[in-house]
Amino acid sequence: MGEKAFKLLGTVAAMGAGLLARQVVTRGWRLVMATDPPDNPEDPDTEWREAVAWAVSSGAVIAIARLFATRKTTQYYAKSTGRLPADADAAG
């Protein structure tokens, strides 16, 4: 696997993980809060408590999912080539 393929795979993996995480956190919000998450947390009509809760929960879940995907991509590259990529943080 070349460096360009690694970067492409890492980007796709991070984007996919982010999209999946967004779906998971949205479903979790609906389950816990019994309402839909705010469409636009920046909207002045959205309560601060709800906006902050959504920002914290969605941000954390999405960031962790992207981190997991990027690390797995880097591990795959290292296992395939026997070395870490020159720019491992470029995967996502």
CSV table of N, CA and C in Angstrom, one decimal:
chain,number,residue,atom,x,y,z
A,1,MET,N,0.9,-1.2,0.0
A,1,MET,CA,0.0,0.0,0.0
A,1,MET,C,0.9,1.2,0.0
A,2,GLY,N,0.7,2.1,-0.9
A,2,GLY,CA,1.5,3.3,-1.0
A,2,GLY,C,0.9,4.4,-0.1
A,3,GLU,N,1.7,5.5,0.0
A,3,GLU,CA,1.4,6.6,0.9
A,3,GLU,C,0.0,7.2,0.4
A,4,LYS,N,-0.1,7.4,-0.9
A,4,LYS,CA,-1.4,8.0,-1.3
A,4,LYS,C,-2.6,7.1,-1.0
A,5,ALA,N,-2.5,5.9,-1.2
A,5,ALA,CA,-3.6,4.9,-0.9
A,5,ALA,C,-3.9,5.0,0.6
A,6,PHE,N,-2.8,5.0,1.4
A,6,PHE,CA,-3.0,5.1,2.9
A,6,PHE,C,-3.8,6.4,3.2
A,7,LYS,N,-3.4,7.5,2.6
A,7,LYS,CA,-4.1,8.8,3.0
A,7,LYS,C,-5.6,8.7,2.5
A,8,LEU,N,-5.8,8.1,1.4
A,8,LEU,CA,-7.2,8.0,0.9
A,8,LEU,C,-8.0,7.1,1.8
A,9,LEU,N,-7.4,5.9,2.1
A,9,LEU,CA,-8.1,5.0,3.0
A,9,LEU,C,-8.4,5.6,4.3
A,10,GLY,N,-7.4,6.3,4.9
A,10,GLY,CA,-7.6,6.9,6.2
A,10,GLY,C,-8.7,8.0,6.2
A,11,THR,N,-8.7,8.8,5.1
A,11,THR,CA,-9.7,9.8,5.0
A,11,THR,C,-11.1,9.2,4.9
A,12,VAL,N,-11.2,8.2,4.0
A,12,VAL,CA,-12.5,7.5,3.9
A,12,VAL,C,-13.0,6.8,5.2
A,13,ALA,N,-12.0,6.2,5.9
A,13,ALA,CA,-12.4,5.5,7.1
A,13,ALA,C,-12.8,6.5,8.2
A,14,ALA,N,-12.1,7.7,8.3
A,14,ALA,CA,-12.5,8.7,9.3
A,14,ALA,C,-13.8,9.3,8.9
A,15,MET,N,-14.1,9.5,7.7
A,15,MET,CA,-15.4,10.1,7.3
A,15,MET,C,-16.5,9.1,7.5
A,16,GLY,N,-16.3,7.9,7.2
A,16,GLY,CA,-17.3,6.8,7.5
A,16,GLY,C,-17.6,6.7,8.9
A,17,ALA,N,-16.5,6.7,9.7
A,17,ALA,CA,-16.7,6.5,11.2
A,17,ALA,C,-17.4,7.7,11.7
A,18,GLY,N,-17.2,8.9,11.2
A,18,GLY,CA,-17.9,10.1,11.7
A,18,GLY,C,-19.3,10.1,11.4
A,19,LEU,N,-19.7,9.6,10.2
A,19,LEU,CA,-21.1,9.5,9.8
A,19,LEU,C,-21.8,8.5,10.6
A,20,LEU,N,-21.2,7.3,10.8
A,20,LEU,CA,-21.8,6.3,11.6
A,20,LEU,C,-21.9,6.8,13.1
A,21,ALA,N,-21.0,7.4,13.6
A,21,ALA,CA,-21.0,7.9,15.0
A,21,ALA,C,-22.1,8.9,15.1
A,22,ARG,N,-22.3,9.8,14.1
A,22,ARG,CA,-23.4,10.8,14.1
A,22,ARG,C,-24.8,10.1,14.3
A,23,GLN,N,-24.9,9.0,13.5
A,23,GLN,CA,-26.2,8.2,13.6
A,23,GLN,C,-26.4,7.6,14.9
A,24,VAL,N,-25.3,7.1,15.5
A,24,VAL,CA,-25.4,6.4,16.8
A,24,VAL,C,-25.7,7.4,17.9
A,25,VAL,N,-25.1,8.6,17.9
A,25,VAL,CA,-25.3,9.6,18.9
A,25,VAL,C,-26.7,10.2,18.8
A,26,THR,N,-27.2,10.3,17.5
A,26,THR,CA,-28.6,10.8,17.3
A,26,THR,C,-29.6,9.8,17.9
A,27,ARG,N,-29.4,8.5,17.6
A,27,ARG,CA,-30.3,7.5,18.2
A,27,ARG,C,-30.2,7.5,19.7
A,28,GLY,N,-29.0,7.6,20.2
A,28,GLY,CA,-28.8,7.6,21.6
A,28,GLY,C,-29.5,8.8,22.3
A,29,TRP,N,-29.4,9.9,21.6
A,29,TRP,CA,-30.1,11.1,22.1
A,29,TRP,C,-31.6,10.9,22.2
A,30,ARG,N,-32.2,10.4,21.1
A,30,ARG,CA,-33.6,10.1,21.1
A,30,ARG,C,-34.0,9.1,22.1
A,31,LEU,N,-33.2,8.1,22.4
A,31,LEU,CA,-33.5,7.1,23.4
A,31,LEU,C,-33.5,7.7,24.8
A,32,VAL,N,-32.5,8.5,25.1
A,32,VAL,CA,-32.3,9.1,26.4
A,32,VAL,C,-33.2,10.3,26.7
A,33,MET,N,-33.3,11.2,25.7
A,33,MET,CA,-34.0,12.4,25.9
A,33,MET,C,-35.5,12.4,25.4
A,34,ALA,N,-35.8,11.4,24.7
A,34,ALA,CA,-37.2,11.2,24.2
A,34,ALA,C,-37.6,12.4,23.2
A,35,THR,N,-36.6,13.0,22.6
A,35,THR,CA,-36.9,14.1,21.6
A,35,THR,C,-35.8,14.0,20.6
A,36,ASP,N,-36.0,14.7,19.5
A,36,ASP,CA,-34.9,14.8,18.5
A,36,ASP,C,-33.8,15.7,19.0
A,37,PRO,N,-32.6,15.5,18.6
A,37,PRO,CA,-31.5,16.4,18.9
A,37,PRO,C,-31.8,17.8,18.3
A,38,PRO,N,-31.2,18.8,18.8
A,38,PRO,CA,-31.4,20.1,18.1
A,38,PRO,C,-30.9,20.1,16.7
A,39,ASP,N,-31.7,20.7,15.8
A,39,ASP,CA,-31.3,20.8,14.4
A,39,ASP,C,-30.1,21.8,14.3
A,40,ASN,N,-30.1,22.8,15.0
A,40,ASN,CA,-29.1,23.9,15.0
A,40,ASN,C,-28.8,24.3,16.4
A,41,PRO,N,-27.8,23.8,17.1
A,41,PRO,CA,-27.5,24.2,18.4
A,41,PRO,C,-27.2,25.7,18.6
A,42,GLU,N,-26.8,26.3,17.5
A,42,GLU,CA,-26.5,27.7,17.6
A,42,GLU,C,-27.7,28.6,17.6
A,43,ASP,N,-28.8,28.1,17.2
A,43,ASP,CA,-30.1,28.8,17.2
A,43,ASP,C,-30.4,29.4,18.6
A,44,PRO,N,-30.7,30.7,18.7
A,44,PRO,CA,-31.0,31.3,20.0
A,44,PRO,C,-32.2,30.7,20.6
A,45,ASP,N,-33.1,30.1,19.9
A,45,ASP,CA,-34.3,29.4,20.4
A,45,ASP,C,-34.0,28.1,21.1
A,46,THR,N,-32.8,27.5,20.8
A,46,THR,CA,-32.4,26.3,21.5
A,46,THR,C,-31.9,26.6,22.9
A,47,GLU,N,-32.4,25.9,23.9
A,47,GLU,CA,-31.9,26.1,25.2
A,47,GLU,C,-30.4,25.8,25.4
A,48,TRP,N,-29.8,26.6,26.2
A,48,TRP,CA,-28.3,26.4,26.4
A,48,TRP,C,-28.0,25.0,26.9
A,49,ARG,N,-28.7,24.5,27.8
A,49,ARG,CA,-28.5,23.2,28.3
A,49,ARG,C,-28.5,22.1,27.2
A,50,GLU,N,-29.5,22.2,26.4
A,50,GLU,CA,-29.7,21.2,25.3
A,50,GLU,C,-28.6,21.4,24.3
A,51,ALA,N,-28.2,22.7,23.9
A,51,ALA,CA,-27.2,22.9,22.9
A,51,ALA,C,-25.8,22.4,23.4
A,52,VAL,N,-25.5,22.6,24.7
A,52,VAL,CA,-24.2,22.2,25.2
A,52,VAL,C,-24.2,20.7,25.3
A,53,ALA,N,-25.3,20.1,25.8
A,53,ALA,CA,-25.4,18.6,25.9
A,53,ALA,C,-25.2,18.0,24.5
A,54,TRP,N,-25.8,18.5,23.5
A,54,TRP,CA,-25.6,18.0,22.2
A,54,TRP,C,-24.2,18.1,21.7
A,55,ALA,N,-23.6,19.3,21.9
A,55,ALA,CA,-22.3,19.6,21.4
A,55,ALA,C,-21.3,18.6,22.1
A,56,VAL,N,-21.4,18.5,23.3
A,56,VAL,CA,-20.5,17.6,24.1
A,56,VAL,C,-20.6,16.2,23.7
A,57,SER,N,-21.9,15.7,23.7
A,57,SER,CA,-22.1,14.3,23.4
A,57,SER,C,-21.7,13.9,22.0
A,58,SER,N,-22.2,14.7,21.0
A,58,SER,CA,-21.9,14.4,19.6
A,58,SER,C,-20.4,14.6,19.3
A,59,GLY,N,-19.8,15.7,19.8
A,59,GLY,CA,-18.4,15.9,19.5
A,59,GLY,C,-17.5,14.8,20.1
A,60,ALA,N,-17.8,14.3,21.3
A,60,ALA,CA,-17.0,13.3,21.9
A,60,ALA,C,-17.1,12.0,21.1
A,61,VAL,N,-18.3,11.6,20.8
A,61,VAL,CA,-18.6,10.3,20.2
A,61,VAL,C,-18.0,10.3,18.8
A,62,ILE,N,-18.2,11.4,18.0
A,62,ILE,CA,-17.6,11.5,16.7
A,62,ILE,C,-16.1,11.5,16.7
A,63,ALA,N,-15.5,12.3,17.6
A,63,ALA,CA,-14.1,12.3,17.7
A,63,ALA,C,-13.4,11.0,18.0
A,64,ILE,N,-14.1,10.3,19.0
A,64,ILE,CA,-13.6,8.9,19.3
A,64,ILE,C,-13.7,7.9,18.2
A,65,ALA,N,-14.8,8.0,17.5
A,65,ALA,CA,-15.0,7.1,16.3
A,65,ALA,C,-13.9,7.4,15.2
A,66,ARG,N,-13.7,8.6,15.0
A,66,ARG,CA,-12.7,9.0,13.9
A,66,ARG,C,-11.3,8.6,14.4
A,67,LEU,N,-11.0,8.8,15.7
A,67,LEU,CA,-9.7,8.4,16.2
A,67,LEU,C,-9.5,6.8,16.1
A,68,PHE,N,-10.5,6.1,16.4
A,68,PHE,CA,-10.5,4.6,16.3
A,68,PHE,C,-10.2,4.2,14.9
A,69,ALA,N,-11.0,4.8,13.9
A,69,ALA,CA,-10.8,4.5,12.5
A,69,ALA,C,-9.4,4.8,12.0
A,70,THR,N,-8.9,6.0,12.4
A,70,THR,CA,-7.6,6.4,11.9
A,70,THR,C,-6.5,5.5,12.5
A,71,ARG,N,-6.6,5.1,13.8
A,71,ARG,CA,-5.6,4.2,14.4
A,71,ARG,C,-5.6,2.9,13.7
A,72,LYS,N,-6.8,2.4,13.4
A,72,LYS,CA,-6.9,1.1,12.8
A,72,LYS,C,-6.3,1.1,11.4
A,73,THR,N,-6.6,2.2,10.7
A,73,THR,CA,-6.0,2.3,9.3
A,73,THR,C,-4.4,2.4,9.4
A,74,THR,N,-3.9,3.1,10.4
A,74,THR,CA,-2.5,3.2,10.6
A,74,THR,C,-1.9,1.8,11.0
A,75,GLN,N,-2.6,1.1,11.8
A,75,GLN,CA,-2.2,-0.3,12.2
A,75,GLN,C,-2.2,-1.2,11.0
A,76,TYR,N,-3.2,-1.1,10.2
A,76,TYR,CA,-3.3,-1.9,8.9
A,76,TYR,C,-2.1,-1.6,8.0
A,77,TYR,N,-1.8,-0.3,7.9
A,77,TYR,CA,-0.7,0.1,7.0
A,77,TYR,C,0.6,-0.5,7.6
A,78,ALA,N,0.8,-0.3,8.9
A,78,ALA,CA,2.1,-0.8,9.5
A,78,ALA,C,2.2,-2.3,9.3
A,79,LYS,N,1.1,-3.0,9.5
A,79,LYS,CA,1.2,-4.5,9.4
A,79,LYS,C,1.5,-4.9,7.9
A,80,SER,N,0.9,-4.1,7.0
A,80,SER,CA,1.1,-4.5,5.6
A,80,SER,C,2.5,-4.1,5.0
A,81,THR,N,3.0,-3.1,5.5
A,81,THR,CA,4.3,-2.6,5.0
A,81,THR,C,5.5,-2.9,5.9
A,82,GLY,N,5.2,-3.1,7.2
A,82,GLY,CA,6.3,-3.3,8.2
A,82,GLY,C,6.8,-2.1,8.8
A,83,ARG,N,6.2,-0.9,8.5
A,83,ARG,CA,6.6,0.3,9.0
A,83,ARG,C,5.4,1.3,9.1
A,84,LEU,N,5.6,2.3,10.0
A,84,LEU,CA,4.5,3.3,10.1
A,84,LEU,C,4.6,4.2,8.8
A,85,PRO,N,3.5,4.8,8.4
A,85,PRO,CA,3.6,5.7,7.3
A,85,PRO,C,4.4,7.0,7.7
A,86,ALA,N,5.0,7.6,6.7
A,86,ALA,CA,5.8,8.8,6.9
A,86,ALA,C,5.0,9.9,7.6
A,87,ASP,N,3.8,10.0,7.3
A,87,ASP,CA,2.9,11.1,7.9
A,87,ASP,C,1.7,10.4,8.4
A,88,ALA,N,1.8,9.7,9.5
A,88,ALA,CA,0.7,8.9,10.0
A,88,ALA,C,-0.5,9.7,10.4
A,89,ASP,N,-0.3,10.9,10.8
A,89,ASP,CA,-1.5,11.8,11.2
A,89,ASP,C,-2.3,12.3,9.9
A,90,ALA,N,-1.8,12.0,8.7
A,90,ALA,CA,-2.5,12.4,7.5
A,90,ALA,C,-3.6,11.5,7.2
A,91,ALA,N,-3.8,10.4,7.9
A,91,ALA,CA,-4.9,9.5,7.6
A,91,ALA,C,-6.2,10.1,7.8
A,92,GLY,N,-6.4,11.0,8.6
A,92,GLY,CA,-7.7,11.6,8.9
A,92,GLY,C,-7.6,13.0,9.2
